[in-house]
CSV table of C-alpha atoms in Angstrom, one decimal:
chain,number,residue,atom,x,y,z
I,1426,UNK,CA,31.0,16.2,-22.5
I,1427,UNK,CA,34.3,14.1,-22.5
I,1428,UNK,CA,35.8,13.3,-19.5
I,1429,UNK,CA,32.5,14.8,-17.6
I,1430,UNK,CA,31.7,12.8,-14.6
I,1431,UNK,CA,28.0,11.2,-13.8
I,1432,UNK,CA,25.7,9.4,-11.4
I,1433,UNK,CA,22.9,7.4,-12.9
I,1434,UNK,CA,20.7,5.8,-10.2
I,1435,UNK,CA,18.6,3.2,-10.9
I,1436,UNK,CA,20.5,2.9,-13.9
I,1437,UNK,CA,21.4,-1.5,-13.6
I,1438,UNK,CA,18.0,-1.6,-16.2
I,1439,UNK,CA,15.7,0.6,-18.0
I,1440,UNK,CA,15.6,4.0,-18.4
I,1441,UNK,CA,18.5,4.4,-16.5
I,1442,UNK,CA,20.7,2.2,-18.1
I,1443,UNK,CA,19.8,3.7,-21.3
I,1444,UNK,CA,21.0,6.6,-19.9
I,1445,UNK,CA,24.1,5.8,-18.4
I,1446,UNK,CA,24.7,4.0,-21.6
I,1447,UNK,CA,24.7,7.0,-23.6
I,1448,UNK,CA,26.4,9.6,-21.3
I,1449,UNK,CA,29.2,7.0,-21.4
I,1450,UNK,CA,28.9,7.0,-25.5
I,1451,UNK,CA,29.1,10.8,-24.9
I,1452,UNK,CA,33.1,10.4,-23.4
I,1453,UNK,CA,31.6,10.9,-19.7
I,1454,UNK,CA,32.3,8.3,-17.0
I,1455,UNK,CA,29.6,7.1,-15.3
I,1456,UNK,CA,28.6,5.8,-11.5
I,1457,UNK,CA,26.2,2.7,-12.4
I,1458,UNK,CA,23.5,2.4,-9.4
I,1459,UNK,CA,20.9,-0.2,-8.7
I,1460,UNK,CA,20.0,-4.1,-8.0
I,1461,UNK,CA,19.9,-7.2,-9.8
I,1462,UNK,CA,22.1,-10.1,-10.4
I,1463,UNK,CA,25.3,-9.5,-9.6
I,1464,UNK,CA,27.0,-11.0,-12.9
I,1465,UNK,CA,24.9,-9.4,-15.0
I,1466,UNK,CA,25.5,-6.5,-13.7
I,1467,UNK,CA,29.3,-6.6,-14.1
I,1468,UNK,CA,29.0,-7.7,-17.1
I,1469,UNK,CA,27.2,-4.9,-18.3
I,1470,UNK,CA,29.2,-2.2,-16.3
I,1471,UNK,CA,32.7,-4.1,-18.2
I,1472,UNK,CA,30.5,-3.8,-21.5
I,1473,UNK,CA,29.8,0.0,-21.6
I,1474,UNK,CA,33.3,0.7,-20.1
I,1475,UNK,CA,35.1,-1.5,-23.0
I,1476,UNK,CA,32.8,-0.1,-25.9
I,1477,UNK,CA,33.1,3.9,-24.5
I,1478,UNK,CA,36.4,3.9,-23.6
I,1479,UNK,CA,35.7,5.6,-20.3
I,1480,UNK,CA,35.7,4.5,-16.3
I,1481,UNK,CA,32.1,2.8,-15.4
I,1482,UNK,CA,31.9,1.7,-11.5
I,1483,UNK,CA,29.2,0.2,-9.9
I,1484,UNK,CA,27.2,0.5,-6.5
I,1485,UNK,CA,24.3,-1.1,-5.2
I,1486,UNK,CA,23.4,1.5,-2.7
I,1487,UNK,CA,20.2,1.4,-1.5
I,1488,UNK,CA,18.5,4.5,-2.0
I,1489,UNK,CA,15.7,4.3,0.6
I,1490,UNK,CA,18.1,5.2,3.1
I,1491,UNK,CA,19.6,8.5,3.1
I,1492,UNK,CA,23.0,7.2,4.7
I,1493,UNK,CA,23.6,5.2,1.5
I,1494,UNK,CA,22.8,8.2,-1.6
I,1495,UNK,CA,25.5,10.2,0.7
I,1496,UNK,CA,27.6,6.9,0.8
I,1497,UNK,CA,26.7,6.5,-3.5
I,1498,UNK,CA,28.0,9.9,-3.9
I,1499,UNK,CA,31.5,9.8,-2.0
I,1500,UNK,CA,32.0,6.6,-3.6
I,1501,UNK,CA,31.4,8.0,-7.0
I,1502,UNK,CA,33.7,11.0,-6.4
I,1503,UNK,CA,36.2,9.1,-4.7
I,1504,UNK,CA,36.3,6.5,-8.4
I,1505,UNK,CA,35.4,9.1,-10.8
I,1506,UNK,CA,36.3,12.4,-9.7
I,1507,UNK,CA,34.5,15.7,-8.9
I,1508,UNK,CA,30.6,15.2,-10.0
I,1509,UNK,CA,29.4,16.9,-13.1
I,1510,UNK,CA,26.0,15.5,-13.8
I,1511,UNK,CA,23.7,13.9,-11.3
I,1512,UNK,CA,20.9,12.1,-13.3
I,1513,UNK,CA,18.3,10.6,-10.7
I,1514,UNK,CA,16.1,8.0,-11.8
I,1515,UNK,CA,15.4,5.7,-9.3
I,1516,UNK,CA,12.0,5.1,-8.5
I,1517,UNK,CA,9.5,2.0,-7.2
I,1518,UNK,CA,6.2,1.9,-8.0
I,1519,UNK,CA,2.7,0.7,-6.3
I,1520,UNK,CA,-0.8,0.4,-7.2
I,1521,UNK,CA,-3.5,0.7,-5.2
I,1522,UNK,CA,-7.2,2.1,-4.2
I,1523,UNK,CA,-5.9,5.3,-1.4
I,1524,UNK,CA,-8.3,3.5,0.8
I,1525,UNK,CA,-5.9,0.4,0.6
I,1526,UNK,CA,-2.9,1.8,0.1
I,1527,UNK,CA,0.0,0.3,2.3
I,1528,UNK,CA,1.5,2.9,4.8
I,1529,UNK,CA,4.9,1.4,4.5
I,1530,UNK,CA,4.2,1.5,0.2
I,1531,UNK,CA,3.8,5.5,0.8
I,1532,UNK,CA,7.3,5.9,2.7
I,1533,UNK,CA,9.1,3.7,0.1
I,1534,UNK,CA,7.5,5.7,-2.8
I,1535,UNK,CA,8.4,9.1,-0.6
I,1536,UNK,CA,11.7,7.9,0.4
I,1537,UNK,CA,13.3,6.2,-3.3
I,1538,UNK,CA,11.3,8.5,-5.8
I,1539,UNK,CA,12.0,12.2,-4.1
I,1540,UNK,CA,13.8,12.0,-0.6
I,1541,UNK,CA,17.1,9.9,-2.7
I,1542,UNK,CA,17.3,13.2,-4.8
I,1543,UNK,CA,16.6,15.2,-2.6
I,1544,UNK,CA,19.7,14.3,-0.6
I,1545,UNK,CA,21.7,13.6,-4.1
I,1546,UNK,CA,21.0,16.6,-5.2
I,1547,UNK,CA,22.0,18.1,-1.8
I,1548,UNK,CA,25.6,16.3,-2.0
I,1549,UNK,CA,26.9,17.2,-5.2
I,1550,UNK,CA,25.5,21.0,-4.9
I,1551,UNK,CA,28.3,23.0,-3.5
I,1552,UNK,CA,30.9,21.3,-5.5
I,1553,UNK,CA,29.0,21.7,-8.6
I,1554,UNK,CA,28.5,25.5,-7.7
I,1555,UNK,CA,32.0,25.9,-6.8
I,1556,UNK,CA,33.3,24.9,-10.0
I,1557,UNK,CA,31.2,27.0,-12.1
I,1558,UNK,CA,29.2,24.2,-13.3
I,1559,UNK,CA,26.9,21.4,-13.0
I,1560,UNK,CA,23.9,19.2,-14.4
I,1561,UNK,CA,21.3,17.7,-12.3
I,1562,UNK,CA,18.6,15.5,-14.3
I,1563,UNK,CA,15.3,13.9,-12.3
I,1564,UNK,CA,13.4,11.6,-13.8
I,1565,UNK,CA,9.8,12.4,-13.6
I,1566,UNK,CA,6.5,11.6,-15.3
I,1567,UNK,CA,4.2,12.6,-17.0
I,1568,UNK,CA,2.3,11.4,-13.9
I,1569,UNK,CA,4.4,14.8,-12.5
I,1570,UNK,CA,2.0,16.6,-14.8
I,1571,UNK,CA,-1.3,15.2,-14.4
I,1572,UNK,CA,-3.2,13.3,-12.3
I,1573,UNK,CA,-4.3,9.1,-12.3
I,1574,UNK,CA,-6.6,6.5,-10.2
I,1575,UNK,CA,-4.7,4.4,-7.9
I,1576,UNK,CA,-1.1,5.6,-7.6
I,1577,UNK,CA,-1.4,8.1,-5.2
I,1578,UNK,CA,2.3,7.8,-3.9
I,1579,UNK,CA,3.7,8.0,-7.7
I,1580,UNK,CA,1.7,10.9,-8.1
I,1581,UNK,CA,2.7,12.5,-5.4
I,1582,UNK,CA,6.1,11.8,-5.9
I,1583,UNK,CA,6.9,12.7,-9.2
I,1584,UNK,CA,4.7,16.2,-8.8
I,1585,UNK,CA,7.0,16.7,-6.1
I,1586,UNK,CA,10.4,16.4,-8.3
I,1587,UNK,CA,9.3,18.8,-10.6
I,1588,UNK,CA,8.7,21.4,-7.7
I,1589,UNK,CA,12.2,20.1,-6.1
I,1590,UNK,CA,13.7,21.0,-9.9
I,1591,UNK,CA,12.2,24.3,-9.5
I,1592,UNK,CA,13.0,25.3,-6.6
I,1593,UNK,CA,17.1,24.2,-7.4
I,1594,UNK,CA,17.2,25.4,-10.9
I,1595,UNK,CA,16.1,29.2,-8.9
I,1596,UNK,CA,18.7,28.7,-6.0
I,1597,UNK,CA,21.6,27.9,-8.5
I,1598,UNK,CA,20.9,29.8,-11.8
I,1599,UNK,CA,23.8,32.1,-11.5
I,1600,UNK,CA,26.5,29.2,-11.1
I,1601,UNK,CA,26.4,27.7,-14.1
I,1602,UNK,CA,24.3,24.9,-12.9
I,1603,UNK,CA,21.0,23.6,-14.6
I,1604,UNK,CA,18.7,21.4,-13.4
I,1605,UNK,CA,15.9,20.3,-15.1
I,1606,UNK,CA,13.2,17.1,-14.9
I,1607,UNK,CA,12.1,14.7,-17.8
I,1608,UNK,CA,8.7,13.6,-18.0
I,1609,UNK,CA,8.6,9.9,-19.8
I,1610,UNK,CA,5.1,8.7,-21.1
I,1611,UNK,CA,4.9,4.9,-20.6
I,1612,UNK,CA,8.1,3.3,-21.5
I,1613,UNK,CA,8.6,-0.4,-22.7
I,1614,UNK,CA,10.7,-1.3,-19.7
I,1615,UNK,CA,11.3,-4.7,-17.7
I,1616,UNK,CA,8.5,-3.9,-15.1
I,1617,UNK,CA,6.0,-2.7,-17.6
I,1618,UNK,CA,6.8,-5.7,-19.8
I,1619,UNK,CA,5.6,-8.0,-16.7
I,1620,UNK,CA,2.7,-6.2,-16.5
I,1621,UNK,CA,1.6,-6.2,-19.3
I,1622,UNK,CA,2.0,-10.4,-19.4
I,1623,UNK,CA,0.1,-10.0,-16.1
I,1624,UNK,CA,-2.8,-8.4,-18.2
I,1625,UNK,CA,-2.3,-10.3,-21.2
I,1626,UNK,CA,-3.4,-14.0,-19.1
I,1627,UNK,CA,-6.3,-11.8,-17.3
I,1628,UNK,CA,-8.2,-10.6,-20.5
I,1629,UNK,CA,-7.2,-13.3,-23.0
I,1630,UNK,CA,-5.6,-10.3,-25.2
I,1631,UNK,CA,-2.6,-10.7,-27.3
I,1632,UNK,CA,0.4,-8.8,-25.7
I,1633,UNK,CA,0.3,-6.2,-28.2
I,1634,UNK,CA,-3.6,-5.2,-28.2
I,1635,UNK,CA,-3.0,-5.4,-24.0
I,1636,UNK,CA,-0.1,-2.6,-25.0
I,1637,UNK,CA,-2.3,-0.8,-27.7
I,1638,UNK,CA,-5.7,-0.9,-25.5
I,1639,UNK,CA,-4.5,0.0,-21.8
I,1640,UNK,CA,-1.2,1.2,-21.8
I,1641,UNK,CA,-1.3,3.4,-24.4
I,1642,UNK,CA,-4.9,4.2,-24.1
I,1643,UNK,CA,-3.8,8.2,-23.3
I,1644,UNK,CA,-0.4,8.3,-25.3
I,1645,UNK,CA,-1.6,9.7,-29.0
I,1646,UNK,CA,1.4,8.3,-31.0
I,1647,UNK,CA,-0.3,4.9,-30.1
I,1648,UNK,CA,3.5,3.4,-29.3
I,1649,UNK,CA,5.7,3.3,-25.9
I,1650,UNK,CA,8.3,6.2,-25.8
I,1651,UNK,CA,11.9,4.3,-25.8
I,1652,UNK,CA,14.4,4.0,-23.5
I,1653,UNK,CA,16.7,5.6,-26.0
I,1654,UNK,CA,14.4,9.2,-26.2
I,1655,UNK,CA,14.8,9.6,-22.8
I,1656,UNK,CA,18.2,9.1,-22.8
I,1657,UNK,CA,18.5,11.8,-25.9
I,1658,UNK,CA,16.9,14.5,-24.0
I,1659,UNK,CA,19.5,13.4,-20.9
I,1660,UNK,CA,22.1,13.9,-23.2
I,1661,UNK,CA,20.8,17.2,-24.6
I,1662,UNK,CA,20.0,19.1,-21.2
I,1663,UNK,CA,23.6,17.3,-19.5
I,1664,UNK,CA,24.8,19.1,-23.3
I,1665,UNK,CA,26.9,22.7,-24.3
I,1666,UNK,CA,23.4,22.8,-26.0
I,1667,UNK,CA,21.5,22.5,-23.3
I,1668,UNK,CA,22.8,25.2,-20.7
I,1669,UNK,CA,20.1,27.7,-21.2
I,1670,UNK,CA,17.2,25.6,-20.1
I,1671,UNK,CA,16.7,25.1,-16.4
I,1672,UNK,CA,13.9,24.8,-14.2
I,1673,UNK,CA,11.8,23.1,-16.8
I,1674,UNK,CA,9.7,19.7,-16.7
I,1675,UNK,CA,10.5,18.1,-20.0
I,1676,UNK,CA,7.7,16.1,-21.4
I,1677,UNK,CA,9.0,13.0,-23.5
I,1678,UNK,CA,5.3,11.1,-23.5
I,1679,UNK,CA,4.2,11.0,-27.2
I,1680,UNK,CA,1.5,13.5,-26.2
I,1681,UNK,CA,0.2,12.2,-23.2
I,1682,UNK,CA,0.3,15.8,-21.1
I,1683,UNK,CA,-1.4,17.5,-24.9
I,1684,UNK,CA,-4.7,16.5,-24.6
């Protein structure tokens, strides 16, 4: 994978981070993508580029706008090179009874958590196919699997990236392009680590029963899925070792989707 080129979005924390992190261990250089504080974020982008010895840029496009992934991707080929792997992770998240659900929450959801890789995808396509090959990654959930109370949007969205994987992985199997969707359980990240410190001062419970009791109340190994497996199985379908798998949703969820 030396020398491979990639696009992480939502990659300035998280999951994606994790990922960009170890494509960039894998010799690949990487397009970091997402908010946050400014120095932190170069500091990290200097980081990974100093300790994988590759070219790591940054760009805080914002994804909810269709303008700005096509802007992310000419600015990542225009740094990097010719794209090899598009890995597309971004994603918001809101919670609420459908009855009370905020319109403008259900055209955020829609527009950062399938429309951004819809039009990724739809950038980097031709070039990919062209060259004779190409690795596009989505980030789903195992809330692209089954069904929960309350997050109608996520739901939605992330049922609809495994049938946009699907449908690409048919289109472009001959080229020597994959595409494929992982499906993460609950993950330990900065936005589940606030709420569960939201839950912990509701019910009196210690932070770690508030993990044990509700968020893993469906995930049978009884412990969040890391950053780091998520990135493995990145690595692995982005991989020589990888190439015969496309079209598939990938569940990394410590069971959740078994029961």
């Amino acid at each position: 994978m030396k020398g491979r080129n990639a696009i992480v979005t939502g990659s300035t924390s998280g999951i994606g981070l994790a990922i960009a992190r170890a494509l960039a261990a894998e010799g690949c250089n990487v397009m970091l993508n997402g908010f946050g504080d400014a120095a932190a974020i170069e500091a990290t982008r200097a980081q990974i580029a100093a300790e994988a010895a590759t070219t790591v840029a940054y760009m805080d496009a914002d994804l909810s706008h269709p303008a700005q992934v096509r802007a992310l991707v000419e600015e990542a080929a225009r740094r990097l090179g010719p794209i090899d792997i598009l890995v597309n992770n971004a994603g918001v998240q809101h919670v609420a009874p459908l009855a009370e659900f905020p319109d403008e929450k259900w055209d955020l959801l829609l527009a950062v958590n399938l429309s951004a890789a819809f039009h990724a995808s739809k950038a980097v396509i031709a070039g990919m196919s062209g060259r004779g090959f190409g690795r596009i990654v989505n980030i789903a959930s195992a809330l692209g699997l089954v069904g929960a109370p309350h997050k109608p949007a996520y739901v939605a969205t992330k049922h609809g990236i495994i049938g946009l994987t699907k449908s690409i992985a048919l289109e472009v199997a001959e080229t020597g392009v994959t595409c494929n969707a992982v499906c993460p359980g609950m993950v330990m990240t900065p936005i589940i680590e606030m709420q569960v410190a939201d839950q912990a001062r509701v019910t009196g419970l210690p932070p770690e029963e508030v993990v044990r009791q509700v968020f893993l109340e469906n995930q049978p190994i009884r412990r969040p899925v890391t950053a780091q497996e998520i990135a493995g199985a990145v690595v692995f379908l982005c991989s020589p070792a990888g190439s015969g798998v496309t079209g598939t949703a990938l569940a990394v969820d410590g069971g959740y989707v078994a029961r």
